[in-house]
């Protein structure tokens, strides 16, 4: 009896241990669907800020770090030392999904765009995932893809990515970025996507056939030179050797084309309507300036006319007063002359009287 009781207790304990062991652990990061990769050279505070931006904590996501050595592994010889830098800063959030395609967003990254990342992920063989690339301050984002691919591989639903695909995808980011400086980022992403579509579909037999495809697609881009054609051809040669299945990625490539063309068309439309808006704005300014000047000149003319009238009136008043004064003066002068004449005639009379008196005396 005692043996049976003891055995029952042992079995009960083992069952409890087994049951507890089968329960999911609160620490899910080992099998997390969500993965965050942080630049190893970020400060502790910056790393926490990145986790807040991605909306996760260390308990619910698999948090990894990406070093400058890992970035150099895929970008050395492809990116310039200036593009690569000396510190690992770019961070990423990756959550593989079962459907919905690639949802890409970027923050504080100016050189690499969403379209470039999308293209590179298609090359790497990734079909469905939510991806965010960010940094605590503005960076080029050249090495962002290294962290994204590492995150994808280390997620629960992720798969190991072929090394050649990683290298080709990273090179694609750099080549597209360089072209973007000449023809615009979205135009560059669209160009690379169209060339890649043709290469994957036609499967050219050698580099010369690839170059022919590249020249056909770049002929309308006058800013691109022979060196650019050579660089694109070398990239497409690597992609061609990956032996990608066109049927598998056709929908993705076509979607990229549609999205980029819609964006480019939208930007052109904005530019067009902006020009129209500026035209009417300038026209309105010209009209208002014209009438403003017109009324201003009329007002000035009226002021001038009134001034002239005032001046003329004043002069007329002065001229009307002046003759009276002259007449008075003249009359006064003439009066003086009359007085003088009177005095003269009196003197003459006096002389005559004296002569008469003398004559009479002589007679006497």
mmCIF file of C-alpha atoms in Angstrom:
data_model
loop_
_atom_site.group_PDB
_atom_site.id
_atom_site.type_symbol
_atom_site.label_atom_id
_atom_site.label_comp_id
_atom_site.label_asym_id
_atom_site.label_seq_id
_atom_site.Cartn_x
_atom_site.Cartn_y
_atom_site.Cartn_z
ATOM 1 C CA UNK A 1 0.000 0.000 0.000
ATOM 2 C CA UNK A 2 2.773 2.383 0.935
ATOM 3 C CA UNK A 3 4.561 1.608 -2.334
ATOM 4 C CA UNK A 4 1.451 2.373 -4.366
ATOM 5 C CA UNK A 5 0.926 5.672 -2.543
ATOM 6 C CA UNK A 6 4.547 6.646 -3.091
ATOM 7 C CA UNK A 7 4.365 5.720 -6.769
ATOM 8 C CA UNK A 8 1.174 7.710 -7.183
ATOM 9 C CA UNK A 9 2.822 10.778 -5.660
ATOM 10 C CA UNK A 10 5.848 10.432 -7.943
ATOM 11 C CA UNK A 11 3.630 10.103 -11.017
ATOM 12 C CA UNK A 12 1.598 13.126 -9.923
ATOM 13 C CA UNK A 13 4.745 15.214 -9.507
ATOM 14 C CA UNK A 14 6.077 14.137 -12.908
ATOM 15 C CA UNK A 15 2.748 14.958 -14.546
ATOM 16 C CA UNK A 16 2.720 18.406 -12.956
ATOM 17 C CA UNK A 17 6.286 19.114 -14.097
ATOM 18 C CA UNK A 18 5.437 17.996 -17.624
ATOM 19 C CA UNK A 19 2.301 20.136 -17.659
ATOM 20 C CA UNK A 20 4.145 23.210 -16.436
ATOM 21 C CA UNK A 21 6.908 22.645 -18.947
ATOM 22 C CA UNK A 22 4.426 22.576 -21.806
ATOM 23 C CA UNK A 23 2.960 25.990 -20.932
ATOM 24 C CA UNK A 24 4.204 28.913 -23.059
ATOM 25 C CA UNK A 25 6.934 30.977 -21.486
ATOM 26 C CA UNK A 26 6.454 34.670 -20.908
ATOM 27 C CA UNK A 27 9.818 35.261 -22.559
ATOM 28 C CA UNK A 28 8.800 34.808 -26.153
ATOM 29 C CA UNK A 29 11.844 36.393 -27.769
ATOM 30 C CA UNK A 30 13.468 33.059 -28.626
ATOM 31 C CA UNK A 31 10.555 32.192 -30.904
ATOM 32 C CA UNK A 32 9.308 35.734 -31.562
ATOM 33 C CA UNK A 33 7.565 36.638 -34.772
ATOM 34 C CA UNK A 34 8.798 40.204 -34.302
ATOM 35 C CA UNK A 35 12.500 40.970 -34.500
ATOM 36 C CA UNK A 36 14.281 44.262 -33.900
ATOM 37 C CA UNK A 37 17.865 44.842 -34.971
ATOM 38 C CA UNK A 38 19.677 47.749 -33.355
ATOM 39 C CA UNK A 39 22.857 49.430 -34.501
ATOM 40 C CA UNK A 40 25.541 48.255 -32.099
ATOM 41 C CA UNK A 41 27.053 51.738 -31.839
ATOM 42 C CA UNK A 42 23.893 53.369 -30.525
ATOM 43 C CA UNK A 43 23.878 54.509 -26.908
ATOM 44 C CA UNK A 44 21.718 52.683 -24.374
ATOM 45 C CA UNK A 45 19.217 55.538 -24.424
ATOM 46 C CA UNK A 46 19.078 55.573 -28.238
ATOM 47 C CA UNK A 47 18.438 51.822 -28.305
ATOM 48 C CA UNK A 48 15.514 52.238 -25.925
ATOM 49 C CA UNK A 49 14.182 55.082 -28.072
ATOM 50 C CA UNK A 50 14.294 52.796 -31.120
ATOM 51 C CA UNK A 51 12.322 50.097 -29.280
ATOM 52 C CA UNK A 52 9.705 52.709 -28.360
ATOM 53 C CA UNK A 53 9.521 53.882 -31.968
ATOM 54 C CA UNK A 54 8.970 50.302 -33.176
ATOM 55 C CA UNK A 55 6.338 49.833 -30.456
ATOM 56 C CA UNK A 56 7.874 46.761 -28.813
ATOM 57 C CA UNK A 57 9.837 45.829 -25.706
ATOM 58 C CA UNK A 58 12.483 43.199 -25.095
ATOM 59 C CA UNK A 59 9.920 40.706 -23.754
ATOM 60 C CA UNK A 60 7.785 40.534 -26.894
ATOM 61 C CA UNK A 61 10.437 40.829 -29.581
ATOM 62 C CA UNK A 62 13.724 39.200 -30.403
ATOM 63 C CA UNK A 63 16.155 42.117 -30.039
ATOM 64 C CA UNK A 64 19.493 41.743 -31.834
ATOM 65 C CA UNK A 65 22.398 44.033 -32.608
ATOM 66 C CA UNK A 66 24.124 44.627 -35.927
ATOM 67 C CA UNK A 67 27.826 45.490 -35.916
ATOM 68 C CA UNK A 68 29.879 47.441 -38.429
ATOM 69 C CA UNK A 69 31.726 44.203 -39.255
ATOM 70 C CA UNK A 70 28.470 42.569 -40.357
ATOM 71 C CA UNK A 71 27.659 45.551 -42.537
ATOM 72 C CA UNK A 72 31.119 45.537 -44.119
ATOM 73 C CA UNK A 73 30.747 41.848 -44.908
ATOM 74 C CA UNK A 74 28.085 42.636 -47.511
ATOM 75 C CA UNK A 75 28.924 46.210 -48.455
ATOM 76 C CA UNK A 76 32.712 46.384 -48.595
ATOM 77 C CA UNK A 77 33.795 46.859 -52.190
ATOM 78 C CA UNK A 78 30.248 47.858 -53.124
ATOM 79 C CA UNK A 79 29.653 50.958 -51.013
ATOM 80 C CA UNK A 80 32.236 53.706 -50.594
ATOM 81 C CA UNK A 81 33.836 54.214 -47.193
ATOM 82 C CA UNK A 82 31.854 57.447 -46.899
ATOM 83 C CA UNK A 83 28.574 55.645 -47.600
ATOM 84 C CA UNK A 84 29.390 52.831 -45.203
ATOM 85 C CA UNK A 85 30.738 54.989 -42.391
ATOM 86 C CA UNK A 86 32.542 53.746 -39.290
ATOM 87 C CA UNK A 87 29.605 53.080 -36.953
ATOM 88 C CA UNK A 88 26.542 50.861 -37.037
ATOM 89 C CA UNK A 89 23.525 53.135 -36.529
ATOM 90 C CA UNK A 90 20.616 51.962 -38.707
ATOM 91 C CA UNK A 91 17.968 49.886 -36.925
ATOM 92 C CA UNK A 92 15.050 47.834 -38.168
ATOM 93 C CA UNK A 93 11.832 46.094 -37.235
ATOM 94 C CA UNK A 94 10.844 42.909 -39.067
ATOM 95 C CA UNK A 95 7.684 40.848 -38.765
ATOM 96 C CA UNK A 96 7.234 38.127 -41.406
ATOM 97 C CA UNK A 97 3.599 37.590 -42.412
ATOM 98 C CA UNK A 98 1.758 34.864 -44.280
ATOM 99 C CA UNK A 99 0.211 37.285 -46.799
ATOM 100 C CA UNK A 100 -0.188 40.939 -47.692
ATOM 101 C CA UNK A 101 3.105 41.400 -49.538
ATOM 102 C CA UNK A 102 5.878 43.705 -48.374
ATOM 103 C CA UNK A 103 4.913 46.694 -46.235
ATOM 104 C CA UNK A 104 7.889 49.031 -45.960
ATOM 105 C CA UNK A 105 8.346 52.282 -44.065
ATOM 106 C CA UNK A 106 11.394 54.414 -43.253
ATOM 107 C CA UNK A 107 12.215 57.121 -40.723
ATOM 108 C CA UNK A 108 15.287 59.377 -40.465
ATOM 109 C CA UNK A 109 16.766 57.712 -43.553
ATOM 110 C CA UNK A 110 17.426 60.006 -46.507
ATOM 111 C CA UNK A 111 19.496 58.083 -49.048
ATOM 112 C CA UNK A 112 17.691 54.722 -49.138
ATOM 113 C CA UNK A 113 13.976 54.764 -49.950
ATOM 114 C CA UNK A 114 11.099 52.370 -49.362
ATOM 115 C CA UNK A 115 11.146 51.410 -53.051
ATOM 116 C CA UNK A 116 14.842 50.509 -52.912
ATOM 117 C CA UNK A 117 14.331 48.309 -49.846
ATOM 118 C CA UNK A 118 11.345 46.611 -51.465
ATOM 119 C CA UNK A 119 13.330 45.836 -54.613
ATOM 120 C CA UNK A 120 16.223 44.422 -52.587
ATOM 121 C CA UNK A 121 13.942 42.225 -50.482
ATOM 122 C CA UNK A 122 12.375 40.773 -53.639
ATOM 123 C CA UNK A 123 15.877 39.929 -54.848
ATOM 124 C CA UNK A 124 16.576 38.278 -51.482
ATOM 125 C CA UNK A 125 13.483 36.120 -51.942
ATOM 126 C CA UNK A 126 11.228 37.676 -49.268
ATOM 127 C CA UNK A 127 7.549 37.881 -50.193
ATOM 128 C CA UNK A 128 5.535 38.847 -47.135
ATOM 129 C CA UNK A 129 6.679 40.963 -44.205
ATOM 130 C CA UNK A 130 6.201 44.228 -42.379
ATOM 131 C CA UNK A 131 9.489 46.110 -42.351
ATOM 132 C CA UNK A 132 10.498 49.379 -40.722
ATOM 133 C CA UNK A 133 13.930 50.974 -41.082
ATOM 134 C CA UNK A 134 14.852 53.809 -38.767
ATOM 135 C CA UNK A 135 17.555 55.656 -36.847
ATOM 136 C CA UNK A 136 17.552 58.076 -33.892
ATOM 137 C CA UNK A 137 18.880 60.808 -36.221
ATOM 138 C CA UNK A 138 19.224 61.368 -39.954
ATOM 139 C CA UNK A 139 21.452 58.766 -41.665
ATOM 140 C CA UNK A 140 21.938 57.483 -45.223
ATOM 141 C CA UNK A 141 20.524 54.039 -44.417
ATOM 142 C CA UNK A 142 23.064 52.270 -46.648
ATOM 143 C CA UNK A 143 23.451 49.445 -44.142
ATOM 144 C CA UNK A 144 19.768 49.198 -43.195
ATOM 145 C CA UNK A 145 19.247 46.113 -45.355
ATOM 146 C CA UNK A 146 21.890 44.135 -43.439
ATOM 147 C CA UNK A 147 19.830 44.471 -40.277
ATOM 148 C CA UNK A 148 16.541 43.764 -42.073
ATOM 149 C CA UNK A 149 17.830 40.510 -43.554
ATOM 150 C CA UNK A 150 19.335 39.460 -40.210
ATOM 151 C CA UNK A 151 16.013 40.208 -38.536
ATOM 152 C CA UNK A 152 14.094 38.175 -41.088
ATOM 153 C CA UNK A 153 16.384 35.155 -40.653
ATOM 154 C CA UNK A 154 16.061 35.264 -36.861
ATOM 155 C CA UNK A 155 12.288 35.501 -36.691
ATOM 156 C CA UNK A 156 10.119 32.465 -36.047
ATOM 157 C CA UNK A 157 8.643 32.498 -39.539
ATOM 158 C CA UNK A 158 11.848 33.586 -41.223
ATOM 159 C CA UNK A 159 14.107 31.380 -43.284
ATOM 160 C CA UNK A 160 17.807 31.235 -43.935
ATOM 161 C CA UNK A 161 18.667 33.491 -46.859
ATOM 162 C CA UNK A 162 21.264 32.454 -49.415
ATOM 163 C CA UNK A 163 24.519 34.437 -49.026
ATOM 164 C CA UNK A 164 24.667 35.288 -52.742
ATOM 165 C CA UNK A 165 21.152 36.728 -52.504
ATOM 166 C CA UNK A 166 22.196 38.851 -49.537
ATOM 167 C CA UNK A 167 25.202 40.216 -51.403
ATOM 168 C CA UNK A 168 23.194 40.936 -54.548
ATOM 169 C CA UNK A 169 20.411 42.617 -52.551
ATOM 170 C CA UNK A 170 22.877 44.852 -50.675
ATOM 171 C CA UNK A 171 24.635 45.758 -53.924
ATOM 172 C CA UNK A 172 21.261 46.596 -55.451
ATOM 173 C CA UNK A 173 20.606 49.103 -52.641
ATOM 174 C CA UNK A 174 23.922 50.883 -53.258
ATOM 175 C CA UNK A 175 23.686 50.924 -57.064
ATOM 176 C CA UNK A 176 20.105 52.254 -56.944
ATOM 177 C CA UNK A 177 21.126 54.910 -54.419
ATOM 178 C CA UNK A 178 23.977 56.090 -56.647
ATOM 179 C CA UNK A 179 21.662 56.294 -59.652
ATOM 180 C CA UNK A 180 19.143 58.167 -57.535
ATOM 181 C CA UNK A 181 21.616 61.014 -57.121
ATOM 182 C CA UNK A 182 21.531 61.502 -60.895
ATOM 183 C CA UNK A 183 17.969 60.763 -61.957
ATOM 184 C CA UNK A 184 16.002 60.836 -58.714
ATOM 185 C CA UNK A 185 15.423 58.093 -56.164
ATOM 186 C CA UNK A 186 12.039 56.849 -57.378
ATOM 187 C CA UNK A 187 13.095 56.955 -61.034
ATOM 188 C CA UNK A 188 16.200 54.962 -60.135
ATOM 189 C CA UNK A 189 14.193 52.345 -58.219
ATOM 190 C CA UNK A 190 11.753 52.044 -61.121
ATOM 191 C CA UNK A 191 14.596 51.700 -63.644
ATOM 192 C CA UNK A 192 16.318 48.919 -61.673
ATOM 193 C CA UNK A 193 12.996 47.129 -61.209
ATOM 194 C CA UNK A 194 12.239 47.220 -64.955
ATOM 195 C CA UNK A 195 15.718 45.970 -65.895
ATOM 196 C CA UNK A 196 15.527 43.216 -63.279
ATOM 197 C CA UNK A 197 12.118 42.194 -64.580
ATOM 198 C CA UNK A 198 13.512 41.771 -68.102
ATOM 199 C CA UNK A 199 16.638 39.938 -66.916
ATOM 200 C CA UNK A 200 14.741 37.470 -64.700
ATOM 201 C CA UNK A 201 12.170 36.869 -67.435
ATOM 202 C CA UNK A 202 14.514 36.533 -70.412
ATOM 203 C CA UNK A 203 17.407 34.852 -68.563
ATOM 204 C CA UNK A 204 20.171 36.220 -70.818
ATOM 205 C CA UNK A 205 22.987 33.772 -71.568
ATOM 206 C CA UNK A 206 25.889 36.132 -70.982
ATOM 207 C CA UNK A 207 26.869 39.621 -69.825
ATOM 208 C CA UNK A 208 26.659 41.009 -73.353
ATOM 209 C CA UNK A 209 22.984 40.140 -73.575
ATOM 210 C CA UNK A 210 22.455 41.683 -70.158
ATOM 211 C CA UNK A 211 24.165 44.866 -71.304
ATOM 212 C CA UNK A 212 21.824 45.004 -74.288
ATOM 213 C CA UNK A 213 18.821 44.944 -71.933
ATOM 214 C CA UNK A 214 20.408 47.610 -69.738
ATOM 215 C CA UNK A 215 21.082 49.919 -72.696
ATOM 216 C CA UNK A 216 17.533 49.512 -73.942
ATOM 217 C CA UNK A 217 16.074 50.558 -70.595
ATOM 218 C CA UNK A 218 18.540 53.406 -69.949
ATOM 219 C CA UNK A 219 18.415 55.061 -73.388
ATOM 220 C CA UNK A 220 15.866 57.637 -72.206
ATOM 221 C CA UNK A 221 18.032 58.676 -69.277
ATOM 222 C CA UNK A 222 20.500 61.151 -70.749
ATOM 223 C CA UNK A 223 22.170 61.773 -67.391
ATOM 224 C CA UNK A 224 23.473 58.204 -67.224
ATOM 225 C CA UNK A 225 26.825 57.409 -68.830
ATOM 226 C CA UNK A 226 28.767 54.306 -69.882
ATOM 227 C CA UNK A 227 30.076 53.768 -66.357
ATOM 228 C CA UNK A 228 26.521 53.651 -65.050
ATOM 229 C CA UNK A 229 25.572 51.120 -67.726
ATOM 230 C CA UNK A 230 28.556 48.998 -66.706
ATOM 231 C CA UNK A 231 27.658 49.159 -63.007
ATOM 232 C CA UNK A 232 24.033 48.176 -63.664
ATOM 233 C CA UNK A 233 25.153 45.347 -65.958
ATOM 234 C CA UNK A 234 27.457 43.930 -63.249
ATOM 235 C CA UNK A 235 24.601 44.014 -60.731
ATOM 236 C CA UNK A 236 22.192 42.333 -63.137
ATOM 237 C CA UNK A 237 24.763 39.669 -63.916
ATOM 238 C CA UNK A 238 24.780 38.727 -60.215
ATOM 239 C CA UNK A 239 20.981 38.736 -60.084
ATOM 240 C CA UNK A 240 20.827 36.622 -63.250
ATOM 241 C CA UNK A 241 23.059 34.015 -61.596
ATOM 242 C CA UNK A 242 20.634 33.716 -58.670
ATOM 243 C CA UNK A 243 18.309 31.899 -61.081
ATOM 244 C CA UNK A 244 15.182 33.590 -59.744
ATOM 245 C CA UNK A 245 11.861 32.187 -60.928
ATOM 246 C CA UNK A 246 9.994 34.889 -62.835
ATOM 247 C CA UNK A 247 6.605 33.302 -62.115
ATOM 248 C CA UNK A 248 7.303 33.444 -58.384
ATOM 249 C CA UNK A 249 8.231 37.122 -58.290
ATOM 250 C CA UNK A 250 6.330 38.478 -61.313
ATOM 251 C CA UNK A 251 3.449 39.817 -59.241
ATOM 252 C CA UNK A 252 5.843 41.473 -56.813
ATOM 253 C CA UNK A 253 7.814 43.142 -59.601
ATOM 254 C CA UNK A 254 4.653 44.313 -61.333
ATOM 255 C CA UNK A 255 3.338 45.728 -58.066
ATOM 256 C CA UNK A 256 6.567 47.666 -57.584
ATOM 257 C CA UNK A 257 6.197 49.079 -61.101
ATOM 258 C CA UNK A 258 2.608 50.130 -60.409
ATOM 259 C CA UNK A 259 3.404 51.704 -57.033
ATOM 260 C CA UNK A 260 6.387 53.648 -58.334
ATOM 261 C CA UNK A 261 4.582 54.843 -61.471
ATOM 262 C CA UNK A 262 1.603 55.972 -59.386
ATOM 263 C CA UNK A 263 3.973 57.848 -57.099
ATOM 264 C CA UNK A 264 5.869 59.428 -59.972
ATOM 265 C CA UNK A 265 2.622 60.389 -61.729
ATOM 266 C CA UNK A 266 1.292 61.857 -58.506
ATOM 267 C CA UNK A 267 4.463 63.906 -58.045
ATOM 268 C CA UNK A 268 4.301 65.103 -61.649
ATOM 269 C CA UNK A 269 0.665 66.066 -61.158
ATOM 270 C CA UNK A 270 1.526 67.940 -57.978
ATOM 271 C CA UNK A 271 4.298 69.739 -59.812
ATOM 272 C CA UNK A 272 1.961 70.557 -62.709
ATOM 273 C CA UNK A 273 -0.824 71.940 -60.511
ATOM 274 C CA UNK A 274 1.744 73.748 -58.437
ATOM 275 C CA UNK A 275 2.950 75.476 -61.596
ATOM 276 C CA UNK A 276 -0.640 76.342 -62.552
ATOM 277 C CA UNK A 277 -1.239 77.692 -59.055
ATOM 278 C CA UNK A 278 1.913 79.777 -59.275
ATOM 279 C CA UNK A 279 0.852 81.069 -62.709
ATOM 280 C CA UNK A 280 -2.550 82.288 -61.505
ATOM 281 C CA UNK A 281 -1.020 83.634 -58.330
ATOM 282 C CA UNK A 282 1.525 85.617 -60.331
ATOM 283 C CA UNK A 283 -1.185 86.754 -62.774
ATOM 284 C CA UNK A 284 -3.367 87.963 -59.913
ATOM 285 C CA UNK A 285 -0.417 89.792 -58.372
ATOM 286 C CA UNK A 286 0.250 91.471 -61.717
ATOM 287 C CA UNK A 287 -3.393 92.539 -62.064
ATOM 288 C CA UNK A 288 -3.581 93.923 -58.534
ATOM 289 C CA UNK A 289 -0.251 95.695 -59.001
ATOM 290 C CA UNK A 290 -1.490 97.192 -62.284
ATOM 291 C CA UNK A 291 -4.683 98.644 -60.780
ATOM 292 C CA UNK A 292 -2.834 99.695 -57.670
ATOM 293 C CA UNK A 293 -0.344 101.620 -59.806
ATOM 294 C CA UNK A 294 -3.162 102.998 -61.964
ATOM 295 C CA UNK A 295 -5.152 104.381 -59.046
ATOM 296 C CA UNK A 296 -2.010 105.588 -57.410
ATOM 297 C CA UNK A 297 -0.977 107.545 -60.547
ATOM 298 C CA UNK A 298 -4.491 109.013 -60.909
ATOM 299 C CA UNK A 299 -4.396 110.102 -57.319
ATOM 300 C CA UNK A 300 -1.019 111.690 -57.841
ATOM 301 C CA UNK A 301 -2.285 113.485 -60.975
ATOM 302 C CA UNK A 302 -5.263 114.836 -59.032
ATOM 303 C CA UNK A 303 -2.988 116.044 -56.292
ATOM 304 C CA UNK A 304 -0.717 117.710 -58.838
ATOM 305 C CA UNK A 305 -3.733 119.351 -60.577
ATOM 306 C CA UNK A 306 -5.114 120.693 -57.313
ATOM 307 C CA UNK A 307 -1.679 122.032 -56.409
ATOM 308 C CA UNK A 308 -1.455 123.802 -59.778
ATOM 309 C CA UNK A 309 -4.932 125.270 -59.286
ATOM 310 C CA UNK A 310 -4.006 126.495 -55.831
ATOM 311 C CA UNK A 311 -0.824 128.048 -57.149
ATOM 312 C CA UNK A 312 -2.698 129.755 -60.018
ATOM 313 C CA UNK A 313 -5.361 131.061 -57.668
ATOM 314 C CA UNK A 314 -2.689 132.432 -55.392
ATOM 315 C CA UNK A 315 -0.917 134.122 -58.302
ATOM 316 C CA UNK A 316 -4.179 135.648 -59.552
ATOM 317 C CA UNK A 317 -4.842 137.090 -56.136
ATOM 318 C CA UNK A 318 -1.375 138.578 -56.040
ATOM 319 C CA UNK A 319 -1.703 140.054 -59.550
ATOM 320 C CA UNK A 320 -5.082 141.625 -58.734
ATOM 321 C CA UNK A 321 -3.643 143.305 -55.624
ATOM 322 C CA UNK A 322 -0.494 144.661 -57.311
ATOM 323 C CA UNK A 323 -2.109 147.173 -59.822
ATOM 324 C CA UNK A 324 -4.134 148.827 -57.055
ATOM 325 C CA UNK A 325 -1.005 149.422 -55.104
ATOM 326 C CA UNK A 326 0.738 150.822 -58.210
ATOM 327 C CA UNK A 327 -2.222 153.096 -58.972
ATOM 328 C CA UNK A 328 -2.199 154.376 -55.452
ATOM 329 C CA UNK A 329 1.502 154.965 -55.711
ATOM 330 C CA UNK A 330 1.068 156.650 -59.078
ATOM 331 C CA UNK A 331 -1.724 158.832 -57.790
ATOM 332 C CA UNK A 332 0.354 159.773 -54.814
ATOM 333 C CA UNK A 333 3.305 160.610 -57.067
ATOM 334 C CA UNK A 334 1.092 162.655 -59.349
ATOM 335 C CA UNK A 335 -0.310 164.480 -56.345
ATOM 336 C CA UNK A 336 3.180 165.407 -55.408
ATOM 337 C CA UNK A 337 3.756 166.767 -58.862
ATOM 338 C CA UNK A 338 0.596 168.923 -58.707
ATOM 339 C CA UNK A 339 1.685 170.308 -55.409
ATOM 340 C CA UNK A 340 5.038 171.148 -56.862
ATOM 341 C CA UNK A 341 3.425 172.867 -59.849
ATOM 342 C CA UNK A 342 1.237 174.884 -57.530
ATOM 343 C CA UNK A 343 4.261 175.960 -55.593
ATOM 344 C CA UNK A 344 6.006 176.962 -58.838
ATOM 345 C CA UNK A 345 3.051 179.051 -60.061
ATOM 346 C CA UNK A 346 2.817 180.855 -56.701
ATOM 347 C CA UNK A 347 6.480 181.741 -56.851
ATOM 348 C CA UNK A 348 6.049 183.130 -60.342
ATOM 349 C CA UNK A 349 3.058 185.249 -59.218
ATOM 350 C CA UNK A 350 5.099 186.613 -56.356
ATOM 351 C CA UNK A 351 7.874 187.659 -58.763
ATOM 352 C CA UNK A 352 5.390 189.368 -61.053
ATOM 353 C CA UNK A 353 3.918 191.303 -58.159
ATOM 354 C CA UNK A 354 7.351 192.517 -57.089
ATOM 355 C CA UNK A 355 8.183 193.698 -60.623
ATOM 356 C CA UNK A 356 4.949 195.707 -60.790
ATOM 357 C CA UNK A 357 5.730 197.300 -57.457
ATOM 358 C CA UNK A 358 9.223 198.334 -58.651
ATOM 359 C CA UNK A 359 7.815 199.712 -61.902
ATOM 360 C CA UNK A 360 5.289 201.834 -60.022
ATOM 361 C CA UNK A 361 8.027 203.175 -57.744
ATOM 362 C CA UNK A 362 10.136 204.218 -60.726
ATOM 363 C CA UNK A 363 7.161 205.969 -62.200
ATOM 364 C CA UNK A 364 6.658 207.808 -58.997
#
